[in-house]
Amino acid sequence: MKRFESPLLSVLGGYWDGAFQTTTADSFVVHNPATTEPVATLPKLGAHHATLAVRSAARALAAGAPDLESRKALLHAIADAHEANVAELARIITVENGKPLAESAGEVRYAVGFYRDAARHVDALAPRTLSERLRGCDWRIYARPAGVAALITPFNFPLAMLAKKLSAAIAAGCPVVVKPAEKTPLSAIALFGLLHKLEVRPGTLNLVFGDAPAIGGVVCKHPAVRVVSFTGSTAVGQWLAAACAPHMKKLSLELGGNAPFVVFADADLEHAADQLMSNKFRCAGQTCVSTNRVLVESSVAESFAARVAERVAKLTLGDGAIPGVDVGPLIDRAGYDKVWRHVQDAVNRGARVLAGGLTLRPDLGAGAFFAPTVLFGVTPMAVASSEETFGPVIAIGTFDGEAEAIARADDTHYGLAAYVFSGDAERLERVAEKLHFGHVGLNTATGPTPEAPFGGMRMSGIGREGGAEGIHEYVEWQTTPIGPM
Ligand code: ADP
C-alpha cells in the first residue's frame, strides 16, 4: 500500500545528539483518522532512547546557557521555518489528526505567534541589579535556565502545543526532550527536520516517541530534567505529578476541562450562536477550550437552540483533506465511542436531538465520523454535564437567574475555559470574578492567544503558557547579594 509521502518526512526517527537516530526498535504505525489507513511506521522508542535523549540535552546544558541574542535568533528562525512551509506542515497535521486543511494551516500560523512572542520577552531575562544597596551588598538577580525540559504534547494540536512549550523553553535557555503524542508524531518529526537545518548547539533539541509510559518514567526520574511540561488528560497529568514529586521538578500541566458557555437573556443571541460555532467544532470538538456545557437562560433557550441547530445543519462532515469540509473525524474509535455514550446518556435522560445525533456515516469512510450534534434539555445529571465529551456535540441546558448560572457553570472540578454572554457589562465582570476558570471569555468564545498567559485552575492544571508568564515556567531565579571585594 502506498504510504503518505512528504518532502518534510524524509527521515522517520527520534532525534538526539544533533542528528536523527535510526535505531533498531520495535515499531508502531500512525494512521490517517479519516481513512484509518496506515500513514507511516515509526520506531517505538523507549526508556533507553529517552535516557540517551536526556543525556544529549544535559550535555548541551553543561556547555552553558545560550546568550539572549542567539535565543531570539533561534526563535525567529523557527517561526520563519514554519512560515516557509505552511502548506506542507498543514498537510501533515491533517493526515495524522484529521482536522480540515484550513484549520491545520491556521494552527501553523498560530504556532508561529508563540515563537515570535517569546522572542519579544527574551531581553527581560537579562540579569538585573537592585537600585539600592541593601544589607551592605549589591543585589543581582539572574533568570537561569531551570535545566532540561521534557515537553509532552497531545494529539489535538500537534504543532501548536509544541510551539507553546518549545518557544518558552528556548527563550529561557533550556534544552528540551520533546515527546509528541504517538497518534500524531509526524508534525513534530517534520519540524525537527526543519530545525536540523538551523544553527543550534547539538543536544539543545531532542525528540523521542513510542512507549509513552516508559519515556515518561525516564523524564520524571532523571535528575537532569528539571521541568516537565505536559498537555493532556488529567489522569496522565496526575501520574506525572506523582512521579515527579520525589524529585521536586517544576511542573507545567494543562489538563482536561469542562467549559461552560453561559447565555443570559439580555445577550445578543445571533452573536452568541456565531461564537459558539467558531469555538465548538475546531478539531471536531477535541480541544481543551471547546465548550462542553451550554447553559441558556430559560426565556431565550428555545430561540437560541433553534439558531444553533440551523447553523449546525449546514456543516459539512468529512475527510479534512477534502476542500469544503468543516468538521473532520474524531481521532479514533475510542474517542467516538465516548461521544456516542455521552449522547445516548443525555437522550436517555430526556434531551431532544435538534441536529445530528446517533447517526452512523459509513459513507464518509472508515474513520470515526460523528455527526455534528445539538442536544436540548441536557440536565446536570447527564454524563455530558460532568465529563469532557471531546466531540462535535452541543449540549444545551437551561437556568433561571444569575445566581443559578454561576452555580451551574462553576459546578465542576475543572477550571480551564468558560464563556459568558450578556448585554450587561457589570454582570459580565461580576460573573467572571465568581468563576474559577483560568480563561473566561466575555461576549467572545475565543481561545488563547500567544501574547497572554493561559492555563487552568483546579483540576485543569498548574502553570501558564503564553506571554512572559509562560517563559517563567522554565526559569529558576537566582539572587546573588555581592559584598565588598
Ligand atoms: P489524549 O487524550 O490527548 O491522548 P493523553 O493524556 O493520553 O491524552 O496523552 C497526552 C500525551 O501524554 C501523549 O503524548 C501521550 O503519549 C502522553 N502520555 C500518556 N501516558 C503517559 C505517561 N505515563 N508518561 C508520559 N507521557 C504519557
XYZ file of C-alpha atoms and ligand atoms in Angstrom:
512
model
C 0.000 0.000 0.000
C 1.281 3.468 -0.849
C 2.064 5.403 2.275
C 1.785 9.155 2.737
C 4.805 10.994 1.358
C 6.125 14.417 2.246
C 9.408 16.178 1.483
C 9.472 17.130 5.180
C 9.403 13.491 6.286
C 12.470 12.003 4.640
C 13.779 10.509 7.915
C 11.385 8.909 10.399
C 13.163 8.590 13.703
C 13.957 10.120 17.041
C 16.474 12.950 17.286
C 19.309 13.452 19.757
C 22.993 14.437 19.737
C 22.143 16.824 16.887
C 21.024 14.124 14.442
C 18.119 11.860 13.513
C 18.724 8.440 15.027
C 17.737 5.402 13.026
C 17.762 2.972 15.915
C 16.562 -0.569 15.741
C 13.500 -0.821 17.920
C 10.008 -2.245 17.789
C 7.750 -0.226 15.533
C 4.323 1.348 15.654
C 2.035 2.667 12.951
C 0.457 6.112 12.580
C -2.977 6.067 10.947
C -4.981 8.618 8.999
C -8.098 9.104 11.179
C -10.283 9.814 8.125
C -9.480 6.584 6.297
C -7.840 4.519 9.084
C -5.124 3.689 6.527
C -1.523 3.490 7.736
C 0.427 6.681 7.108
C 3.859 5.804 8.499
C 5.710 3.183 10.503
C 7.951 4.589 13.239
C 10.431 3.103 15.694
C 8.838 2.560 19.084
C 11.433 4.250 21.265
C 11.530 3.521 24.966
C 13.383 4.127 28.207
C 16.847 3.522 26.745
C 16.326 6.059 23.934
C 14.751 8.558 26.305
C 17.836 8.293 28.501
C 20.091 8.955 25.505
C 17.981 11.988 24.596
C 18.095 13.346 28.159
C 21.872 12.863 28.300
C 22.246 14.673 24.991
C 20.228 17.591 26.424
C 22.223 17.514 29.669
C 25.474 17.900 27.706
C 24.062 20.944 25.900
C 23.050 22.391 29.265
C 26.516 21.795 30.700
C 28.018 23.818 27.834
C 26.338 26.900 29.328
C 23.193 28.933 28.773
C 22.893 30.278 25.213
C 23.148 34.086 25.121
C 19.981 36.123 24.737
C 20.686 37.190 21.149
C 21.114 33.596 19.957
C 17.855 32.574 21.681
C 15.967 35.328 19.871
C 17.607 34.405 16.567
C 16.642 30.746 17.015
C 13.031 31.614 17.899
C 12.680 33.779 14.790
C 14.381 31.133 12.643
C 11.860 28.526 13.837
C 8.976 30.911 13.134
C 10.410 31.568 9.656
C 10.723 27.814 9.015
C 7.027 27.381 9.869
C 6.044 30.277 7.626
C 8.035 28.922 4.688
C 6.261 25.546 4.981
C 2.684 26.368 5.990
C 1.004 24.270 3.302
C 3.167 21.162 3.771
C 3.028 21.272 7.564
C -0.756 21.683 7.315
C -0.962 18.615 5.058
C 0.940 16.601 7.664
C -1.257 17.816 10.542
C -4.387 16.886 8.602
C -3.198 13.430 7.600
C -2.405 12.426 11.173
C -5.020 14.427 13.118
C -7.958 14.591 10.673
C -8.791 18.299 11.061
C -9.681 20.290 7.906
C -6.712 21.673 5.963
C -7.717 25.292 6.566
C -7.700 24.652 10.309
C -4.302 22.968 10.059
C -2.876 25.976 8.200
C -4.370 28.178 10.924
C -2.618 26.019 13.520
C 0.755 26.520 11.807
C 0.266 30.299 11.843
C -0.877 30.141 15.479
C 2.333 28.234 16.317
C 4.394 30.996 14.672
C 2.867 33.510 17.086
C 4.339 31.676 20.089
C 7.893 31.788 18.726
C 7.595 35.456 17.756
C 6.065 36.441 21.093
C 8.622 34.501 23.145
C 11.395 36.327 21.257
C 9.900 39.627 22.423
C 10.297 38.601 26.076
C 13.887 37.357 25.963
C 15.510 40.721 26.765
C 13.565 40.867 30.026
C 15.581 37.815 31.162
C 18.848 39.793 31.272
C 20.346 39.953 34.774
C 19.161 42.960 36.782
C 20.653 44.739 39.772
C 18.521 46.252 42.531
C 18.812 50.036 42.533
C 19.505 50.206 46.302
C 22.474 48.724 48.147
C 20.776 46.542 50.777
C 22.462 44.819 53.727
C 25.768 46.234 52.524
C 25.522 44.353 49.238
C 24.778 44.832 45.572
C 21.907 42.517 44.633
C 21.992 40.896 41.250
C 19.129 38.683 40.016
C 19.599 36.128 37.249
C 16.990 34.207 35.244
C 18.799 30.877 34.977
C 17.551 28.115 32.647
C 15.844 25.653 35.004
C 17.518 22.637 33.335
C 16.489 20.099 30.734
C 12.777 20.431 29.946
C 10.598 17.483 28.906
C 7.753 18.600 26.651
C 4.886 16.107 26.314
C 2.150 17.065 23.874
C -1.310 15.745 22.886
C -2.840 14.855 19.515
C -5.229 17.784 19.067
C -2.711 20.499 18.097
C 0.439 18.588 17.082
C 2.389 21.758 16.188
C 0.757 24.469 18.297
C 1.041 22.629 21.620
C 4.691 22.008 20.851
C 5.112 25.696 19.952
C 3.684 26.800 23.304
C 6.243 24.762 25.188
C 9.259 24.871 22.889
C 9.130 28.656 22.419
C 9.140 29.252 26.171
C 11.884 26.684 26.835
C 14.148 28.177 24.157
C 13.509 31.709 25.445
C 14.541 30.569 28.923
C 17.643 28.773 27.588
C 16.533 25.217 28.419
C 17.483 22.254 26.219
C 14.454 20.069 25.544
C 13.332 16.494 25.114
C 10.127 16.574 23.087
C 7.623 13.723 23.248
C 4.689 14.156 20.864
C 1.560 12.003 21.026
C 2.002 8.624 19.325
C -1.213 9.255 17.366
C 0.284 12.413 15.817
C 4.110 12.386 15.903
C 4.691 13.293 12.254
C 4.253 17.055 12.642
C 6.990 17.098 15.299
C 9.279 14.922 13.148
C 8.751 17.295 10.224
C 9.549 20.244 12.479
C 12.752 18.554 13.675
C 13.721 18.091 10.028
C 13.457 21.864 9.656
C 15.248 22.524 12.967
C 18.100 20.281 11.863
C 18.945 22.822 9.159
C 19.282 25.659 11.684
C 22.417 26.511 13.607
C 21.744 25.034 17.020
C 24.147 23.591 19.567
C 23.808 19.770 19.335
C 21.752 18.448 22.231
C 19.584 21.570 22.519
C 16.656 19.908 20.731
C 15.812 16.229 21.163
C 12.832 14.106 20.134
C 11.532 10.735 21.323
C 8.226 8.872 20.939
C 6.934 5.341 21.154
C 6.416 3.861 24.609
C 4.899 6.862 26.417
C 4.874 5.477 29.992
C 8.482 4.263 29.649
C 9.629 7.643 28.309
C 7.537 9.408 30.958
C 9.207 7.296 33.640
C 12.661 8.394 32.492
C 11.947 12.113 32.245
C 10.213 12.179 35.624
C 13.116 10.411 37.361
C 16.247 11.598 35.558
C 17.954 14.272 37.691
C 18.960 16.421 34.674
C 15.301 17.033 33.783
C 14.086 19.928 35.912
C 10.858 20.860 34.105
C 8.095 18.564 32.921
C 5.555 20.373 30.770
C 2.545 18.328 29.753
C -0.750 18.905 27.978
C -3.220 16.053 28.005
C -5.600 14.144 30.209
C -5.964 14.776 33.922
C -5.207 11.115 34.689
C -1.822 11.222 32.955
C -1.096 14.649 34.481
C -1.712 13.224 37.947
C 0.577 10.283 37.171
C 3.360 12.616 36.001
C 2.947 14.905 39.023
C 3.187 11.936 41.380
C 6.251 10.576 39.565
C 7.965 13.983 39.702
C 7.092 14.720 43.339
C 10.076 12.893 44.920
C 12.412 14.819 42.601
C 10.888 18.294 43.142
C 10.643 19.128 39.457
C 8.926 22.169 38.083
C 5.609 21.099 36.574
C 3.514 22.833 33.979
C 0.322 20.860 33.398
C -2.545 21.778 31.127
C -5.192 19.141 31.706
C -8.828 18.483 30.961
C -11.641 20.999 31.061
C -15.420 21.172 31.219
C -16.057 24.565 29.645
C -19.420 26.214 30.331
C -20.917 28.609 27.768
C -23.440 30.803 29.573
C -26.010 32.832 27.639
C -28.119 35.351 29.558
C -31.467 36.508 28.154
C -30.056 40.012 27.564
C -27.259 38.703 25.291
C -27.048 39.243 21.532
C -28.224 35.728 20.630
C -27.041 35.867 16.997
C -23.535 36.820 18.103
C -23.511 34.191 20.854
C -24.602 31.494 18.369
C -21.861 32.523 15.911
C -19.262 32.455 18.679
C -20.386 29.017 19.805
C -19.978 27.726 16.256
C -16.462 29.150 15.971
C -15.484 27.584 19.288
C -17.191 24.221 19.240
C -16.207 22.474 16.031
C -12.479 23.179 15.860
C -10.705 19.814 15.647
C -14.176 18.192 15.744
C -14.642 19.457 19.300
C -11.464 17.799 20.560
C -9.847 20.875 22.106
C -9.366 21.741 25.745
C -11.177 25.085 25.337
C -14.091 23.527 23.481
C -17.459 24.335 25.055
C -18.758 21.305 26.937
C -21.943 22.657 28.523
C -24.149 25.359 27.039
C -26.313 26.985 29.727
C -29.029 29.315 28.445
C -31.493 31.439 30.430
C -34.868 29.689 30.135
C -36.757 32.556 28.483
C -34.465 32.517 25.406
C -33.329 28.899 25.433
C -35.617 27.559 22.647
C -34.827 30.511 20.428
C -31.069 30.215 20.996
C -31.102 26.446 20.426
C -33.002 26.888 17.125
C -30.370 29.370 15.896
C -27.594 26.953 16.770
C -29.324 23.936 15.200
C -29.840 25.897 11.974
C -26.101 26.658 11.801
C -25.042 23.120 12.686
C -27.236 21.609 9.970
C -25.143 23.495 7.393
C -21.811 21.957 8.450
C -20.090 19.502 6.132
C -18.567 16.453 7.799
C -15.794 14.531 6.045
C -12.105 13.922 5.434
C -10.273 17.113 6.386
C -8.103 16.808 3.284
C -11.153 17.425 1.057
C -11.809 21.126 0.303
C -15.055 22.433 1.764
C -15.142 20.059 4.738
C -15.908 21.909 8.001
C -15.612 19.069 10.512
C -13.261 16.085 10.318
C -13.359 12.685 12.018
C -12.593 12.031 15.662
C -9.058 10.866 16.333
C -10.023 7.211 16.794
C -12.741 4.743 17.665
C -12.264 5.178 21.416
C -12.949 8.915 21.096
C -16.016 8.150 19.004
C -17.374 5.622 21.493
C -17.086 8.170 24.302
C -19.054 10.782 22.355
C -21.665 8.164 21.450
C -22.034 7.210 25.134
C -22.499 10.868 26.144
C -25.172 11.496 23.519
C -27.014 8.277 24.304
C -26.967 9.044 28.025
C -28.309 12.588 27.500
C -31.098 11.284 25.249
C -31.987 8.571 27.766
C -32.360 11.333 30.339
C -34.816 13.229 28.148
C -32.695 15.507 25.951
C -34.102 16.288 22.474
C -31.887 15.916 19.392
C -32.130 19.095 17.293
C -29.367 18.150 14.820
C -27.142 15.134 14.159
C -27.443 12.500 16.850
C -26.548 8.837 16.815
C -26.349 8.733 13.032
C -23.763 6.386 11.551
C -21.946 7.711 8.475
C -20.141 4.744 6.894
C -20.490 6.571 3.557
C -17.778 9.012 4.640
C -15.085 6.365 5.064
C -13.733 4.051 7.702
C -12.876 6.907 10.076
C -14.700 7.806 13.269
C -17.067 10.406 11.807
C -19.522 11.721 14.385
C -22.259 13.968 13.002
C -22.234 17.496 14.466
C -24.997 17.283 17.038
C -27.224 19.618 19.059
C -28.952 18.333 22.193
C -31.576 20.388 24.010
C -32.656 19.891 27.621
C -29.444 18.313 28.902
C -29.661 18.016 32.685
C -26.872 18.426 35.276
C -27.132 14.654 35.914
C -26.152 13.786 32.326
C -22.622 12.465 31.838
C -22.068 15.204 29.239
C -22.518 17.782 32.036
C -19.765 16.424 34.246
C -17.291 14.756 31.839
C -15.482 16.355 28.913
C -17.172 14.985 25.752
C -14.303 15.912 23.370
C -16.502 15.712 20.301
C -18.771 17.748 17.994
C -21.720 17.886 20.374
C -23.501 20.999 21.630
C -25.279 20.047 24.855
C -27.770 22.737 25.870
C -29.300 23.068 29.337
C -31.242 25.917 30.939
C -31.058 28.108 34.038
C -33.026 30.905 35.701
C -31.229 33.973 37.034
C -27.616 34.962 37.650
C -27.104 33.015 40.860
C -28.107 29.721 39.260
C -25.989 30.469 36.178
C -22.898 30.984 38.314
C -23.570 27.947 40.496
C -24.135 25.666 37.494
C -21.218 26.991 35.448
C -18.788 26.676 38.345
C -20.076 23.239 39.410
C -17.081 21.249 38.153
C -13.673 20.188 39.444
C -12.139 21.587 36.267
C -11.262 25.206 35.593
C -9.773 25.845 32.163
C -12.092 27.873 29.927
C -15.537 29.444 30.402
C -17.582 31.827 28.253
C -20.317 34.250 29.296
C -22.638 36.253 27.053
C -24.722 39.198 28.277
C -25.616 42.757 27.262
C -24.786 43.983 30.776
C -21.092 44.859 31.240
C -21.316 44.933 35.031
C -22.860 41.488 35.096
C -20.066 40.114 32.910
C -17.470 41.447 35.328
C -19.392 40.127 38.347
C -19.804 36.661 36.888
C -16.154 36.386 35.722
C -14.945 37.073 39.251
C -17.085 34.235 40.617
C -15.923 31.654 38.054
C -12.841 29.571 38.885
C -11.503 29.225 35.365
C -8.154 30.439 34.022
C -9.675 31.750 30.778
C -13.083 33.476 30.837
C -14.363 34.823 27.505
C -16.864 37.673 27.950
C -19.079 38.029 24.856
C -16.428 36.041 22.998
C -15.578 32.369 22.745
C -12.052 32.895 21.504
C -9.383 30.532 22.759
C -5.921 31.592 23.954
C -3.520 33.930 22.160
C 0.298 33.589 22.331
C 0.682 37.011 23.967
C -1.386 36.236 27.103
C -0.918 33.652 29.879
C -3.256 30.669 29.537
C -3.782 27.751 31.891
C -6.129 26.055 34.266
C -7.371 26.404 37.802
C -8.421 23.463 39.997
C -8.066 20.040 38.272
C -7.285 21.683 34.936
C -3.671 22.064 35.879
C -0.739 24.057 37.150
C 1.204 26.820 35.426
C 0.602 29.035 32.429
C 1.620 29.067 28.783
C 1.932 32.186 26.633
C 3.230 35.669 27.418
C 6.127 36.329 29.797
C 4.415 34.122 32.397
C 4.801 31.079 30.137
C 8.559 31.579 29.976
C 8.859 31.826 33.756
C 7.826 28.156 33.993
C 11.301 27.326 32.600
C 13.296 29.817 34.684
C 14.971 29.421 38.062
C 15.564 32.802 39.656
C 18.986 33.087 41.254
C 19.765 36.001 43.563
C 23.375 36.933 44.292
C 23.962 39.528 47.018
C 27.528 40.764 46.420
C 29.541 42.011 49.422
C 32.637 44.244 49.335
C 35.559 42.934 47.239
P -5.001 12.415 24.901
O -6.406 12.078 25.221
O -4.785 13.815 24.439
O -4.322 11.392 24.026
P -3.190 11.613 26.997
O -3.059 12.251 28.320
O -3.465 10.167 26.931
O -4.317 12.459 26.310
O -1.908 11.872 26.115
C -1.243 13.112 26.051
C 0.236 12.863 25.890
O 0.710 12.183 27.043
C 0.622 11.965 24.711
O 1.857 12.424 24.185
C 0.796 10.622 25.371
O 1.662 9.777 24.658
C 1.441 11.044 26.669
N 1.390 10.060 27.743
C 0.408 9.196 28.063
N 0.758 8.469 29.154
C 1.981 8.909 29.538
C 2.880 8.575 30.595
N 2.589 7.663 31.508
N 4.051 9.256 30.663
C 4.365 10.205 29.781
N 3.558 10.558 28.778
C 2.395 9.922 28.656
